[in-house]
Amino acid sequence: MKLWVLRHGEAEPRANTDAERRLTAHGREQVLRSAAVLLGEPLQAILASPYVRAQQTAGLVHQALGFAEPVQTMPWLTPDSDPQAVIDELDKLGLEQVLLVSHQPLVSTLVGMLESGHRQGPGMSTASLAELEGDWPLAGLMTLRSLSHP
């Protein structure tokens, strides 16, 4: 399995709620630079948090890649979601090539859990993209192949 974990691009600092924060112009540029890394990758699905900035990020990647399938919104990809619950959901999907679009602290803790089995993961700034590979999406059984920061 190949899993990419993308943190949303830079977002405006305030909105009525955290879930409503939108990408800035700089954030959109960051996302497009990260999307370029994914060109030619045989993704099966783009899964995104329901928060506006993650939806916008996923939409930009979707468009940049010319991805045929619609972005799927997953309620279990919000900032404070439990990384083990995300791993369980990924396992149920049974996909081989997936992009997740989410937020801190989830993205770092998820990468840490998948790579080492611990919640301590790498620092991921806005639009950072982690590439993990392994036989199964299980804690401690995936290898972090790359981590790029736009």
mmCIF file with all atom_site columns, C-alpha atoms in Angstrom:
data_model
loop_
_atom_site.group_PDB
_atom_site.id
_atom_site.type_symbol
_atom_site.label_atom_id
_atom_site.label_alt_id
_atom_site.label_comp_id
_atom_site.label_asym_id
_atom_site.label_entity_id
_atom_site.label_seq_id
_atom_site.pdbx_PDB_ins_code
_atom_site.Cartn_x
_atom_site.Cartn_y
_atom_site.Cartn_z
_atom_site.occupancy
_atom_site.B_iso_or_equiv
_atom_site.pdbx_formal_charge
_atom_site.auth_seq_id
_atom_site.auth_comp_id
_atom_site.auth_asym_id
_atom_site.auth_atom_id
_atom_site.pdbx_PDB_model_num
ATOM 1   C CA . MET A 1 1   ? 0.000   0.000  0.000   1.00 0.00 ? 1   MET A CA 1
ATOM 2   C CA . LYS A 1 2   ? 1.102   3.523  -0.750  1.00 0.00 ? 2   LYS A CA 1
ATOM 3   C CA . LEU A 1 3   ? -0.359  6.299  1.362   1.00 0.00 ? 3   LEU A CA 1
ATOM 4   C CA . TRP A 1 4   ? 0.185   10.018 0.966   1.00 0.00 ? 4   TRP A CA 1
ATOM 5   C CA . VAL A 1 5   ? -0.718  12.322 3.849   1.00 0.00 ? 5   VAL A CA 1
ATOM 6   C CA . LEU A 1 6   ? -1.128  15.987 2.916   1.00 0.00 ? 6   LEU A CA 1
ATOM 7   C CA . ARG A 1 7   ? -1.655  18.803 5.377   1.00 0.00 ? 7   ARG A CA 1
ATOM 8   C CA . HIS A 1 8   ? -3.909  21.547 4.015   1.00 0.00 ? 8   HIS A CA 1
ATOM 9   C CA . GLY A 1 9   ? -2.346  24.725 2.655   1.00 0.00 ? 9   GLY A CA 1
ATOM 10  C CA . GLU A 1 10  ? -1.989  27.932 4.637   1.00 0.00 ? 10  GLU A CA 1
ATOM 11  C CA . ALA A 1 11  ? -5.398  29.111 5.855   1.00 0.00 ? 11  ALA A CA 1
ATOM 12  C CA . GLU A 1 12  ? -6.761  32.429 7.029   1.00 0.00 ? 12  GLU A CA 1
ATOM 13  C CA . PRO A 1 13  ? -6.162  32.878 10.750  1.00 0.00 ? 13  PRO A CA 1
ATOM 14  C CA . ARG A 1 14  ? -9.807  33.437 11.700  1.00 0.00 ? 14  ARG A CA 1
ATOM 15  C CA . ALA A 1 15  ? -13.330 32.573 10.667  1.00 0.00 ? 15  ALA A CA 1
ATOM 16  C CA . ASN A 1 16  ? -16.608 32.043 12.505  1.00 0.00 ? 16  ASN A CA 1
ATOM 17  C CA . THR A 1 17  ? -15.406 28.532 13.369  1.00 0.00 ? 17  THR A CA 1
ATOM 18  C CA . ASP A 1 18  ? -12.165 26.618 12.847  1.00 0.00 ? 18  ASP A CA 1
ATOM 19  C CA . ALA A 1 19  ? -13.955 24.385 10.336  1.00 0.00 ? 19  ALA A CA 1
ATOM 20  C CA . GLU A 1 20  ? -14.791 27.427 8.163   1.00 0.00 ? 20  GLU A CA 1
ATOM 21  C CA . ARG A 1 21  ? -11.234 28.762 7.712   1.00 0.00 ? 21  ARG A CA 1
ATOM 22  C CA . ARG A 1 22  ? -10.401 29.128 4.024   1.00 0.00 ? 22  ARG A CA 1
ATOM 23  C CA . LEU A 1 23  ? -7.098  28.856 2.136   1.00 0.00 ? 23  LEU A CA 1
ATOM 24  C CA . THR A 1 24  ? -5.109  32.011 1.490   1.00 0.00 ? 24  THR A CA 1
ATOM 25  C CA . ALA A 1 25  ? -3.632  32.784 -1.945  1.00 0.00 ? 25  ALA A CA 1
ATOM 26  C CA . HIS A 1 26  ? -0.260  31.598 -0.586  1.00 0.00 ? 26  HIS A CA 1
ATOM 27  C CA . GLY A 1 27  ? -1.933  28.419 0.685   1.00 0.00 ? 27  GLY A CA 1
ATOM 28  C CA . ARG A 1 28  ? -3.314  27.666 -2.775  1.00 0.00 ? 28  ARG A CA 1
ATOM 29  C CA . GLU A 1 29  ? 0.177   28.097 -4.265  1.00 0.00 ? 29  GLU A CA 1
ATOM 30  C CA . GLN A 1 30  ? 1.630   25.751 -1.619  1.00 0.00 ? 30  GLN A CA 1
ATOM 31  C CA . VAL A 1 31  ? -0.961  23.095 -2.432  1.00 0.00 ? 31  VAL A CA 1
ATOM 32  C CA . LEU A 1 32  ? -0.233  23.257 -6.158  1.00 0.00 ? 32  LEU A CA 1
ATOM 33  C CA . ARG A 1 33  ? 3.498   22.733 -5.475  1.00 0.00 ? 33  ARG A CA 1
ATOM 34  C CA . SER A 1 34  ? 2.677   19.675 -3.372  1.00 0.00 ? 34  SER A CA 1
ATOM 35  C CA . ALA A 1 35  ? 0.236   18.391 -5.995  1.00 0.00 ? 35  ALA A CA 1
ATOM 36  C CA . ALA A 1 36  ? 3.082   18.417 -8.549  1.00 0.00 ? 36  ALA A CA 1
ATOM 37  C CA . VAL A 1 37  ? 4.806   15.696 -6.494  1.00 0.00 ? 37  VAL A CA 1
ATOM 38  C CA . LEU A 1 38  ? 1.773   13.467 -7.065  1.00 0.00 ? 38  LEU A CA 1
ATOM 39  C CA . LEU A 1 39  ? 1.716   13.773 -10.864 1.00 0.00 ? 39  LEU A CA 1
ATOM 40  C CA . GLY A 1 40  ? 1.816   10.313 -12.429 1.00 0.00 ? 40  GLY A CA 1
ATOM 41  C CA . GLU A 1 41  ? 1.005   8.494  -9.183  1.00 0.00 ? 41  GLU A CA 1
ATOM 42  C CA . PRO A 1 42  ? -1.802  5.929  -9.620  1.00 0.00 ? 42  PRO A CA 1
ATOM 43  C CA . LEU A 1 43  ? -4.104  7.212  -6.872  1.00 0.00 ? 43  LEU A CA 1
ATOM 44  C CA . GLN A 1 44  ? -7.328  5.315  -6.285  1.00 0.00 ? 44  GLN A CA 1
ATOM 45  C CA . ALA A 1 45  ? -8.905  7.837  -3.935  1.00 0.00 ? 45  ALA A CA 1
ATOM 46  C CA . ILE A 1 46  ? -8.560  11.316 -2.474  1.00 0.00 ? 46  ILE A CA 1
ATOM 47  C CA . LEU A 1 47  ? -10.029 11.400 1.042   1.00 0.00 ? 47  LEU A CA 1
ATOM 48  C CA . ALA A 1 48  ? -10.455 14.731 2.824   1.00 0.00 ? 48  ALA A CA 1
ATOM 49  C CA . SER A 1 49  ? -11.550 16.247 6.098   1.00 0.00 ? 49  SER A CA 1
ATOM 50  C CA . PRO A 1 50  ? -14.907 18.041 5.970   1.00 0.00 ? 50  PRO A CA 1
ATOM 51  C CA . TYR A 1 51  ? -13.244 21.331 7.056   1.00 0.00 ? 51  TYR A CA 1
ATOM 52  C CA . VAL A 1 52  ? -13.281 24.015 4.346   1.00 0.00 ? 52  VAL A CA 1
ATOM 53  C CA . ARG A 1 53  ? -9.478  24.400 4.041   1.00 0.00 ? 53  ARG A CA 1
ATOM 54  C CA . ALA A 1 54  ? -9.010  20.646 3.589   1.00 0.00 ? 54  ALA A CA 1
ATOM 55  C CA . GLN A 1 55  ? -11.838 20.493 1.044   1.00 0.00 ? 55  GLN A CA 1
ATOM 56  C CA . GLN A 1 56  ? -10.255 23.365 -0.886  1.00 0.00 ? 56  GLN A CA 1
ATOM 57  C CA . THR A 1 57  ? -6.842  21.655 -0.712  1.00 0.00 ? 57  THR A CA 1
ATOM 58  C CA . ALA A 1 58  ? -8.275  18.351 -1.959  1.00 0.00 ? 58  ALA A CA 1
ATOM 59  C CA . GLY A 1 59  ? -10.145 20.163 -4.728  1.00 0.00 ? 59  GLY A CA 1
ATOM 60  C CA . LEU A 1 60  ? -6.975  21.858 -5.959  1.00 0.00 ? 60  LEU A CA 1
ATOM 61  C CA . VAL A 1 61  ? -5.080  18.555 -5.977  1.00 0.00 ? 61  VAL A CA 1
ATOM 62  C CA . HIS A 1 62  ? -8.017  16.855 -7.714  1.00 0.00 ? 62  HIS A CA 1
ATOM 63  C CA . GLN A 1 63  ? -8.035  19.492 -10.437 1.00 0.00 ? 63  GLN A CA 1
ATOM 64  C CA . ALA A 1 64  ? -4.229  19.642 -10.827 1.00 0.00 ? 64  ALA A CA 1
ATOM 65  C CA . LEU A 1 65  ? -4.026  15.869 -11.280 1.00 0.00 ? 65  LEU A CA 1
ATOM 66  C CA . GLY A 1 66  ? -7.103  15.631 -13.506 1.00 0.00 ? 66  GLY A CA 1
ATOM 67  C CA . PHE A 1 67  ? -8.315  12.946 -11.096 1.00 0.00 ? 67  PHE A CA 1
ATOM 68  C CA . ALA A 1 68  ? -11.434 11.184 -12.382 1.00 0.00 ? 68  ALA A CA 1
ATOM 69  C CA . GLU A 1 69  ? -13.055 10.122 -9.105  1.00 0.00 ? 69  GLU A CA 1
ATOM 70  C CA . PRO A 1 70  ? -14.667 12.712 -6.811  1.00 0.00 ? 70  PRO A CA 1
ATOM 71  C CA . VAL A 1 71  ? -13.018 13.727 -3.557  1.00 0.00 ? 71  VAL A CA 1
ATOM 72  C CA . GLN A 1 72  ? -14.502 11.706 -0.700  1.00 0.00 ? 72  GLN A CA 1
ATOM 73  C CA . THR A 1 73  ? -15.260 13.579 2.523   1.00 0.00 ? 73  THR A CA 1
ATOM 74  C CA . MET A 1 74  ? -14.441 11.593 5.651   1.00 0.00 ? 74  MET A CA 1
ATOM 75  C CA . PRO A 1 75  ? -15.624 12.748 9.085   1.00 0.00 ? 75  PRO A CA 1
ATOM 76  C CA . TRP A 1 76  ? -12.733 10.813 10.674  1.00 0.00 ? 76  TRP A CA 1
ATOM 77  C CA . LEU A 1 77  ? -10.071 13.146 9.176   1.00 0.00 ? 77  LEU A CA 1
ATOM 78  C CA . THR A 1 78  ? -10.597 16.221 11.396  1.00 0.00 ? 78  THR A CA 1
ATOM 79  C CA . PRO A 1 79  ? -7.727  17.788 13.403  1.00 0.00 ? 79  PRO A CA 1
ATOM 80  C CA . ASP A 1 80  ? -8.426  15.960 16.653  1.00 0.00 ? 80  ASP A CA 1
ATOM 81  C CA . SER A 1 81  ? -9.372  12.574 15.196  1.00 0.00 ? 81  SER A CA 1
ATOM 82  C CA . ASP A 1 82  ? -7.753  9.536  16.798  1.00 0.00 ? 82  ASP A CA 1
ATOM 83  C CA . PRO A 1 83  ? -4.924  8.295  14.538  1.00 0.00 ? 83  PRO A CA 1
ATOM 84  C CA . GLN A 1 84  ? -5.679  4.657  15.436  1.00 0.00 ? 84  GLN A CA 1
ATOM 85  C CA . ALA A 1 85  ? -9.298  5.134  14.332  1.00 0.00 ? 85  ALA A CA 1
ATOM 86  C CA . VAL A 1 86  ? -8.022  6.576  11.027  1.00 0.00 ? 86  VAL A CA 1
ATOM 87  C CA . ILE A 1 87  ? -5.752  3.543  10.567  1.00 0.00 ? 87  ILE A CA 1
ATOM 88  C CA . ASP A 1 88  ? -8.721  1.246  11.224  1.00 0.00 ? 88  ASP A CA 1
ATOM 89  C CA . GLU A 1 89  ? -10.830 3.126  8.654   1.00 0.00 ? 89  GLU A CA 1
ATOM 90  C CA . LEU A 1 90  ? -8.043  2.923  6.061   1.00 0.00 ? 90  LEU A CA 1
ATOM 91  C CA . ASP A 1 91  ? -7.738  -0.807 6.622   1.00 0.00 ? 91  ASP A CA 1
ATOM 92  C CA . LYS A 1 92  ? -11.501 -1.236 6.015   1.00 0.00 ? 92  LYS A CA 1
ATOM 93  C CA . LEU A 1 93  ? -11.266 0.604  2.682   1.00 0.00 ? 93  LEU A CA 1
ATOM 94  C CA . GLY A 1 94  ? -8.805  -1.917 1.271   1.00 0.00 ? 94  GLY A CA 1
ATOM 95  C CA . LEU A 1 95  ? -7.282  0.559  -1.206  1.00 0.00 ? 95  LEU A CA 1
ATOM 96  C CA . GLU A 1 96  ? -3.685  0.422  -2.417  1.00 0.00 ? 96  GLU A CA 1
ATOM 97  C CA . GLN A 1 97  ? -2.971  4.062  -3.439  1.00 0.00 ? 97  GLN A CA 1
ATOM 98  C CA . VAL A 1 98  ? -4.617  6.753  -1.292  1.00 0.00 ? 98  VAL A CA 1
ATOM 99  C CA . LEU A 1 99  ? -4.189  10.459 -0.585  1.00 0.00 ? 99  LEU A CA 1
ATOM 100 C CA . LEU A 1 100 ? -5.430  11.790 2.758   1.00 0.00 ? 100 LEU A CA 1
ATOM 101 C CA . VAL A 1 101 ? -5.938  15.549 3.187   1.00 0.00 ? 101 VAL A CA 1
ATOM 102 C CA . SER A 1 102 ? -6.188  16.662 6.794   1.00 0.00 ? 102 SER A CA 1
ATOM 103 C CA . HIS A 1 103 ? -4.793  18.861 9.585   1.00 0.00 ? 103 HIS A CA 1
ATOM 104 C CA . GLN A 1 104 ? -2.388  19.099 12.484  1.00 0.00 ? 104 GLN A CA 1
ATOM 105 C CA . PRO A 1 105 ? -2.129  17.445 14.920  1.00 0.00 ? 105 PRO A CA 1
ATOM 106 C CA . LEU A 1 106 ? -3.653  14.438 13.112  1.00 0.00 ? 106 LEU A CA 1
ATOM 107 C CA . VAL A 1 107 ? -1.260  14.380 10.146  1.00 0.00 ? 107 VAL A CA 1
ATOM 108 C CA . SER A 1 108 ? 1.892   14.217 12.301  1.00 0.00 ? 108 SER A CA 1
ATOM 109 C CA . THR A 1 109 ? 0.506   11.722 14.804  1.00 0.00 ? 109 THR A CA 1
ATOM 110 C CA . LEU A 1 110 ? -0.849  9.517  12.009  1.00 0.00 ? 110 LEU A CA 1
ATOM 111 C CA . VAL A 1 111 ? 2.494   9.428  10.186  1.00 0.00 ? 111 VAL A CA 1
ATOM 112 C CA . GLY A 1 112 ? 4.242   8.707  13.495  1.00 0.00 ? 112 GLY A CA 1
ATOM 113 C CA . MET A 1 113 ? 1.830   5.875  14.344  1.00 0.00 ? 113 MET A CA 1
ATOM 114 C CA . LEU A 1 114 ? 2.147   4.267  10.911  1.00 0.00 ? 114 LEU A CA 1
ATOM 115 C CA . GLU A 1 115 ? 5.924   4.535  10.802  1.00 0.00 ? 115 GLU A CA 1
ATOM 116 C CA . SER A 1 116 ? 6.960   3.766  14.381  1.00 0.00 ? 116 SER A CA 1
ATOM 117 C CA . GLY A 1 117 ? 3.839   2.819  16.295  1.00 0.00 ? 117 GLY A CA 1
ATOM 118 C CA . HIS A 1 118 ? 4.184   6.003  18.389  1.00 0.00 ? 118 HIS A CA 1
ATOM 119 C CA . ARG A 1 119 ? 2.225   9.245  18.260  1.00 0.00 ? 119 ARG A CA 1
ATOM 120 C CA . GLN A 1 120 ? 5.406   11.307 17.898  1.00 0.00 ? 120 GLN A CA 1
ATOM 121 C CA . GLY A 1 121 ? 5.603   12.063 14.193  1.00 0.00 ? 121 GLY A CA 1
ATOM 122 C CA . PRO A 1 122 ? 7.520   14.417 11.926  1.00 0.00 ? 122 PRO A CA 1
ATOM 123 C CA . GLY A 1 123 ? 6.807   18.124 11.818  1.00 0.00 ? 123 GLY A CA 1
ATOM 124 C CA . MET A 1 124 ? 4.431   18.901 8.982   1.00 0.00 ? 124 MET A CA 1
ATOM 125 C CA . SER A 1 125 ? 3.996   22.519 7.969   1.00 0.00 ? 125 SER A CA 1
ATOM 126 C CA . THR A 1 126 ? 1.166   23.697 5.739   1.00 0.00 ? 126 THR A CA 1
ATOM 127 C CA . ALA A 1 127 ? 0.970   21.683 2.505   1.00 0.00 ? 127 ALA A CA 1
ATOM 128 C CA . SER A 1 128 ? 3.633   19.204 3.684   1.00 0.00 ? 128 SER A CA 1
ATOM 129 C CA . LEU A 1 129 ? 3.276   15.852 1.950   1.00 0.00 ? 129 LEU A CA 1
ATOM 130 C CA . ALA A 1 130 ? 4.346   12.528 3.491   1.00 0.00 ? 130 ALA A CA 1
ATOM 131 C CA . GLU A 1 131 ? 4.651   9.355  1.425   1.00 0.00 ? 131 GLU A CA 1
ATOM 132 C CA . LEU A 1 132 ? 4.346   6.067  3.304   1.00 0.00 ? 132 LEU A CA 1
ATOM 133 C CA . GLU A 1 133 ? 4.611   2.546  1.949   1.00 0.00 ? 133 GLU A CA 1
ATOM 134 C CA . GLY A 1 134 ? 3.947   -0.865 3.425   1.00 0.00 ? 134 GLY A CA 1
ATOM 135 C CA . ASP A 1 135 ? 2.015   -4.091 3.053   1.00 0.00 ? 135 ASP A CA 1
ATOM 136 C CA . TRP A 1 136 ? -0.795  -2.924 5.342   1.00 0.00 ? 136 TRP A CA 1
ATOM 137 C CA . PRO A 1 137 ? -1.866  0.343  6.975   1.00 0.00 ? 137 PRO A CA 1
ATOM 138 C CA . LEU A 1 138 ? -0.950  -0.830 10.464  1.00 0.00 ? 138 LEU A CA 1
ATOM 139 C CA . ALA A 1 139 ? 0.802   0.974  13.305  1.00 0.00 ? 139 ALA A CA 1
ATOM 140 C CA . GLY A 1 140 ? 4.562   0.605  13.045  1.00 0.00 ? 140 GLY A CA 1
ATOM 141 C CA . LEU A 1 141 ? 4.486   -1.343 9.774   1.00 0.00 ? 141 LEU A CA 1
ATOM 142 C CA . MET A 1 142 ? 4.834   1.381  7.158   1.00 0.00 ? 142 MET A CA 1
ATOM 143 C CA . THR A 1 143 ? 7.984   3.115  5.939   1.00 0.00 ? 143 THR A CA 1
ATOM 144 C CA . LEU A 1 144 ? 8.187   6.877  5.494   1.00 0.00 ? 144 LEU A CA 1
ATOM 145 C CA . ARG A 1 145 ? 9.599   7.148  1.955   1.00 0.00 ? 145 ARG A CA 1
ATOM 146 C CA . SER A 1 146 ? 9.574   10.921 1.672   1.00 0.00 ? 146 SER A CA 1
ATOM 147 C CA . LEU A 1 147 ? 8.445   14.101 3.357   1.00 0.00 ? 147 LEU A CA 1
ATOM 148 C CA . SER A 1 148 ? 8.292   17.241 1.247   1.00 0.00 ? 148 SER A CA 1
ATOM 149 C CA . HIS A 1 149 ? 7.576   20.800 2.293   1.00 0.00 ? 149 HIS A CA 1
ATOM 150 C CA . PRO A 1 150 ? 6.609   23.310 -0.405  1.00 0.00 ? 150 PRO A CA 1
#
